[in-house]
Coordinates of C-alpha atoms and ligand atoms in Angstrom, one line a residue:
M253 CA 15.7 183.7 167.6
A254 CA 14.5 180.4 168.9
G255 CA 12.9 178.9 171.7
E256 CA 9.4 179.7 173.6
F257 CA 10.3 182.2 175.5
D258 CA 12.0 184.4 172.6
L259 CA 8.3 183.5 170.8
I260 CA 7.1 184.9 173.8
A261 CA 9.2 188.2 174.3
R262 CA 9.6 189.0 170.1
Y263 CA 4.7 188.5 168.9
F264 CA 3.1 188.9 171.9
S265 CA 4.9 190.9 174.5
W266 CA 3.7 195.3 174.2
P267 CA 3.3 197.6 175.8
A268 CA 0.0 198.1 178.1
H269 CA -2.1 200.7 177.3
S270 CA -3.5 200.6 180.7
D271 CA -2.6 202.2 184.1
S272 CA -4.3 199.5 186.0
V273 CA -1.5 197.2 184.4
N274 CA 0.9 196.3 187.4
L275 CA 2.3 193.5 186.0
S276 CA 1.9 191.8 182.3
V277 CA 4.2 189.6 180.1
G278 CA 6.6 187.2 182.0
D279 CA 5.0 186.2 185.5
D280 CA 3.3 183.3 186.6
A281 CA 0.7 185.3 186.3
A282 CA -0.5 188.9 185.4
L283 CA -1.1 191.5 188.4
L284 CA -4.5 194.4 187.2
D285 CA -4.8 197.1 189.5
I286 CA -8.4 197.5 190.1
S287 CA -9.0 197.6 193.7
P288 CA -7.2 199.3 197.1
N289 CA -7.1 196.4 198.6
H290 CA -5.7 193.6 196.3
Q291 CA -4.5 193.4 192.9
L292 CA -6.8 191.2 190.4
T293 CA -4.3 188.0 189.1
V294 CA -4.7 186.1 186.3
S295 CA -3.1 183.7 184.3
V296 CA -3.9 181.5 181.6
D297 CA -2.9 177.0 180.9
T298 CA -3.3 174.6 178.1
L299 CA -3.1 171.2 178.4
V300 CA -2.8 168.9 174.9
P301 CA -3.0 165.5 175.5
G302 CA 0.2 163.6 174.6
V303 CA 2.7 166.9 175.3
H304 CA 1.2 167.8 178.9
F305 CA -0.2 164.4 180.5
P306 CA 0.0 160.6 179.0
V307 CA -2.3 159.7 176.7
N308 CA -4.3 157.1 178.7
T309 CA -4.1 159.2 181.4
S310 CA -7.3 158.8 183.1
P311 CA -10.1 161.6 182.5
Y312 CA -10.3 162.4 186.6
D313 CA -6.2 163.0 186.8
V314 CA -6.8 165.0 183.9
G315 CA -10.2 167.0 185.5
H316 CA -7.8 167.5 188.6
K317 CA -3.9 168.2 186.9
A318 CA -5.7 171.3 184.9
L319 CA -6.9 172.4 187.0
S320 CA -3.8 172.4 189.6
V321 CA -1.3 173.2 187.3
N322 CA -3.0 177.0 186.8
V323 CA -3.8 177.6 190.4
S324 CA -0.1 176.6 190.6
D325 CA 0.5 180.9 188.7
I326 CA -2.0 181.9 191.4
A327 CA 0.1 180.4 194.8
A328 CA 4.1 181.4 192.4
M329 CA 3.0 185.3 193.0
G330 CA 1.6 184.9 196.5
G331 CA -2.2 185.3 195.5
E332 CA -5.2 183.9 196.3
P333 CA -6.7 181.6 193.8
R334 CA -10.6 182.3 193.2
W335 CA -12.9 182.2 189.4
F336 CA -11.8 180.3 186.8
T337 CA -13.3 179.6 183.3
L338 CA -12.9 176.3 181.2
A339 CA -12.2 176.5 177.2
L340 CA -12.3 172.6 176.0
T341 CA -12.3 171.5 173.3
L342 CA -12.7 167.6 172.2
P343 CA -13.2 165.5 170.0
T344 CA -16.4 163.5 170.7
Y345 CA -19.6 163.3 173.0
D346 CA -17.4 160.7 175.3
T347 CA -20.0 160.6 178.8
D348 CA -17.3 158.6 180.2
W349 CA -14.7 160.4 179.4
L350 CA -16.8 164.2 180.3
K351 CA -18.0 162.3 184.0
G352 CA -14.4 161.1 185.4
F353 CA -12.7 165.0 183.7
S354 CA -15.7 166.9 185.0
D355 CA -15.4 164.8 188.9
G356 CA -11.3 165.5 188.4
L357 CA -11.9 169.0 188.3
H358 CA -13.9 169.7 191.1
A359 CA -12.6 167.4 193.5
A360 CA -10.3 169.8 192.3
A361 CA -12.0 173.3 192.1
E362 CA -13.9 171.9 196.3
S363 CA -10.2 171.4 197.9
Y364 CA -8.8 174.9 196.7
G365 CA -12.0 177.2 197.2
V366 CA -12.5 178.4 193.5
D367 CA -15.9 179.0 191.2
L368 CA -16.3 178.3 188.0
I369 CA -18.0 181.0 186.4
G370 CA -17.5 180.3 182.5
G371 CA -16.5 178.6 179.8
D372 CA -16.4 177.2 176.0
T373 CA -17.5 174.4 174.3
T374 CA -16.0 173.9 170.5
R375 CA -15.4 170.3 169.1
G376 CA -11.7 169.8 167.8
P377 CA -8.3 167.8 168.9
Q378 CA -8.8 167.9 172.8
T379 CA -7.1 171.1 174.5
I380 CA -7.8 172.3 177.6
S381 CA -7.5 175.9 178.5
I382 CA -8.4 177.1 182.3
Q383 CA -8.4 180.7 182.5
I384 CA -7.6 181.6 186.3
M385 CA -7.7 185.1 188.8
G386 CA -7.0 185.6 192.0
E387 CA -6.7 188.5 194.5
T388 CA -3.5 189.4 195.9
P389 CA -3.2 191.3 199.0
V390 CA -1.1 194.3 197.6
S391 CA 1.8 195.6 198.2
Q392 CA 2.8 191.6 198.5
A393 CA 2.6 190.3 195.2
L394 CA 5.9 187.5 194.9
R395 CA 6.9 188.6 191.5
R396 CA 10.1 187.4 189.8
S397 CA 11.7 189.7 189.3
A398 CA 11.8 190.6 193.3
G399 CA 15.2 188.5 194.5
Q400 CA 18.0 190.2 195.4
M401 CA 21.7 189.1 196.0
G402 CA 22.3 187.3 198.9
D403 CA 18.8 185.9 199.7
I404 CA 17.7 182.1 200.5
L405 CA 17.0 179.6 197.7
Y406 CA 14.3 177.7 198.8
T407 CA 11.5 174.8 196.8
T408 CA 8.2 173.1 199.5
A409 CA 8.9 170.2 199.5
T410 CA 11.1 168.4 197.6
T411 CA 11.7 168.0 193.0
G412 CA 12.0 165.2 190.8
D413 CA 9.4 162.9 191.0
A414 CA 7.3 163.5 188.7
A415 CA 10.0 163.7 186.8
A416 CA 10.6 159.7 187.5
G417 CA 6.5 159.5 187.2
L418 CA 7.1 160.1 183.5
A419 CA 9.8 157.5 182.6
I420 CA 7.6 155.2 185.6
Y421 CA 4.7 155.5 182.3
L422 CA 7.1 155.5 179.5
E423 CA 7.8 152.2 180.5
Q424 CA 4.6 150.9 180.1
L425 CA 4.6 148.3 183.3
P426 CA 2.4 145.4 184.5
K427 CA 2.6 146.4 187.8
L428 CA 3.6 149.2 189.8
S429 CA 5.2 149.4 193.1
A430 CA 4.6 151.9 196.1
P431 CA 7.6 153.9 195.5
Q432 CA 6.8 154.2 191.4
Q433 CA 2.8 154.7 192.1
Y434 CA 3.9 157.1 194.5
C435 CA 5.5 159.7 191.7
L436 CA 2.9 158.0 188.9
D437 CA 0.7 159.9 191.6
R438 CA 2.7 163.2 191.2
L439 CA 2.9 163.3 188.4
N440 CA -0.8 163.1 187.1
R441 CA -1.7 164.3 190.2
P442 CA 0.2 167.8 191.9
T443 CA -1.0 170.0 194.6
A444 CA -0.2 173.7 194.1
R445 CA 0.8 174.7 197.6
V446 CA -1.5 177.1 197.7
A447 CA -1.2 177.1 201.9
E448 CA 2.0 177.4 201.8
S449 CA 1.8 180.3 200.0
R450 CA 0.0 182.4 202.6
V451 CA 3.1 181.7 205.0
I452 CA 6.3 182.0 202.4
R453 CA 4.6 185.4 201.3
D454 CA 5.5 187.4 204.5
Y455 CA 8.1 186.6 203.8
A456 CA 9.9 186.7 200.7
N457 CA 11.4 188.0 197.1
A458 CA 11.2 186.6 194.1
C459 CA 8.7 183.5 193.6
I460 CA 7.9 180.6 190.6
D461 CA 6.2 177.5 190.4
V462 CA 8.5 174.4 189.2
S463 CA 6.8 173.7 186.5
D464 CA 9.3 173.0 183.5
G465 CA 12.3 172.2 185.4
L466 CA 14.2 174.0 189.2
L467 CA 17.0 175.1 187.0
Q468 CA 15.3 176.2 183.6
D469 CA 12.1 178.2 186.5
L470 CA 15.1 179.8 188.5
S471 CA 16.9 181.0 185.3
H472 CA 13.5 183.4 185.1
I473 CA 14.1 184.7 188.0
L474 CA 18.0 184.9 188.2
K475 CA 16.8 187.1 184.2
A476 CA 14.1 189.0 185.9
S477 CA 16.0 189.9 189.4
G478 CA 19.4 190.6 187.6
C479 CA 21.2 188.0 189.7
G480 CA 22.7 184.5 189.7
A481 CA 22.6 182.0 191.9
I482 CA 24.0 179.3 193.9
I483 CA 22.8 175.9 194.2
Y484 CA 23.7 173.7 196.9
T485 CA 24.0 170.0 195.1
D486 CA 24.8 167.8 197.7
Q487 CA 22.5 169.0 200.3
V488 CA 19.4 168.8 198.1
Q489 CA 16.8 166.6 199.4
F490 CA 14.7 163.7 197.8
S491 CA 11.0 162.4 198.6
P492 CA 11.7 159.1 200.2
A493 CA 10.4 157.5 196.8
L494 CA 12.7 158.9 195.1
K495 CA 15.6 158.0 196.5
Q496 CA 14.3 154.2 197.0
L497 CA 14.1 153.7 193.0
H498 CA 17.1 155.5 191.9
D499 CA 21.5 156.4 193.0
P500 CA 21.8 159.7 194.4
Q501 CA 23.2 161.3 190.8
Q502 CA 19.9 160.4 189.5
C503 CA 17.3 161.8 192.4
L504 CA 19.8 165.0 191.6
S505 CA 19.1 165.2 187.7
F506 CA 15.5 165.0 188.0
A507 CA 14.9 167.3 190.4
L508 CA 16.9 169.8 188.6
T509 CA 16.2 168.7 185.2
G510 CA 12.2 167.1 185.2
G511 CA 8.8 169.3 185.1
D512 CA 5.6 168.5 186.3
D513 CA 6.4 169.9 190.0
Y514 CA 4.6 172.3 190.7
E515 CA 6.5 172.7 193.8
L516 CA 7.3 176.6 194.7
L517 CA 10.8 177.8 194.3
F518 CA 11.9 181.1 195.8
S519 CA 14.0 183.3 198.1
V520 CA 14.1 185.1 201.2
P521 CA 16.4 188.3 202.4
Q522 CA 19.4 185.9 204.9
V523 CA 17.4 188.2 207.6
K524 CA 14.7 187.1 207.6
S525 CA 15.5 183.2 206.6
K526 CA 14.8 182.0 210.6
A527 CA 12.0 183.9 211.0
F528 CA 10.6 182.2 207.6
E529 CA 11.8 178.8 208.5
Q530 CA 9.9 178.4 212.4
A531 CA 7.0 180.1 210.4
M532 CA 7.1 176.9 207.8
Q533 CA 7.4 174.5 210.5
Q534 CA 4.8 175.4 213.0
S535 CA 2.0 175.1 210.1
G536 CA 3.4 171.7 208.9
Y537 CA 4.8 173.4 205.4
T538 CA 8.1 171.7 204.4
Y539 CA 10.6 172.6 203.2
Q540 CA 14.6 173.0 201.2
A541 CA 17.0 175.0 201.6
I542 CA 18.7 174.7 197.9
G543 CA 20.7 177.3 197.5
K544 CA 21.7 181.4 197.9
L545 CA 21.2 184.3 195.0
T546 CA 24.6 185.4 194.2
A547 CA 25.9 188.8 191.4
N548 CA 27.5 187.0 188.6
S549 CA 24.0 187.6 186.3
G550 CA 22.1 184.3 184.9
L551 CA 24.5 182.1 186.2
I552 CA 23.2 179.3 188.1
R553 CA 26.5 176.9 189.9
D554 CA 27.2 174.6 192.1
R555 CA 29.4 174.9 195.3
Q556 CA 32.5 174.3 193.5
G557 CA 31.8 177.1 191.0
N558 CA 31.0 173.9 188.2
P559 CA 28.4 175.6 186.1
L560 CA 24.6 173.7 185.9
T561 CA 22.9 174.0 183.2
A562 CA 19.7 176.2 183.2
T563 CA 18.2 172.5 180.7
G564 CA 14.5 172.2 180.9
F565 CA 11.4 171.8 179.0
Q566 CA 9.8 173.9 176.1
H567 CA 7.6 173.8 173.5
F568 CA 9.6 175.4 170.7
Ligands
ADP241 P1 4.1 180.1 183.4 O1 4.7 178.1 183.4 O2 4.1 180.5 184.3 O3 2.4 179.0 182.5 P2 4.1 180.4 181.4 O4 6.0 179.9 181.0 O5 3.6 179.8 180.0 O6 4.3 180.5 182.4 O7 4.4 181.6 180.2 C1 6.4 183.0 181.1 C2 4.8 184.2 180.0 O8 4.4 184.6 179.1 C3 4.1 184.2 181.7 O9 3.7 185.8 181.9 C4 2.9 184.5 180.1 O10 1.3 185.3 180.8 C5 2.8 184.3 179.3 N1 2.8 184.1 177.1 C6 3.1 183.1 177.5 N2 2.2 182.8 175.8 C7 2.3 183.7 175.9 C8 0.9 184.8 174.2 N3 1.0 184.1 174.0 N4 0.6 186.4 174.4 C9 1.3 187.0 175.5 N5 0.9 185.8 176.7 C10 1.9 185.1 176.8
MG242 MG1 4.0 179.4 186.8

């Protein structure tokens, strides 16, 4: 076996003891039955410098991103983010870094309306772990396994900007144009789509957040739902900034395989799609239809039937 997801399935996927565990390892967050109206929704994500953010990212952005990527997993379940704990490992007591990090984290906490309720502080190589907890209205959770053949596949906004941002960072340019800065900001300060998720949960079947690359994250929905997918590659929209920086082929490659966008990728039954689109438009949220779920299990194809390989980021 090889790969991050095989590792998790092989070593850390056990049957639960307790009836309260409604959904365990394998989705964006776990769902716990502890109240009649809501399911406690829990996830943890770690950030390592040079892996989850470029090493010279401002401490403010690191703090903001650390919370945003966690809140994103709650949004991907259709939940309301509520509380978080912070486990911080740092090599030194660096007051400038701590002030920036704390300010960014606090600003994100204010914007998402979540409370820091505890944590742990240790010395060692820099590692930032946040455990997020939220509440999902009973029977509204958006599971990866709930996709149905024929569902329309949507994303919020557009994907690909963060991957372009990483490429820009790696070039170490002395000065950035406005579209370059936009893409770098999308990498360093992602927005968790909590507000959009409140609309999406009323209509969608399956949902995941795009953290590792759209096709790879889609493959998790396909595996869990026993479906395949068609992606209308000629219909995928890009941000104005991305279009200014790259040709359509490169834009598509970033949009389908680049990570770190934290947009939501979700499936809506065809019969609900019109009402869903109206609700999103009324709220002023951007979205795009990029394909649909099909019968051919696990396979992702374009409109002409060519296979699309589900490449994306994996740690192992
Ligand atoms: P996400 O990208 O949504 O944060 P991951 O890809 O990190 O999710 O993880 C996939 C699933 O595996 C999640 O349900 C996560 O909780 C679970 N998982 C990851 N690592 C471990 C681990 N070491 N032990 C138990 N579960 C894990
Ligand atoms: Mg996720």
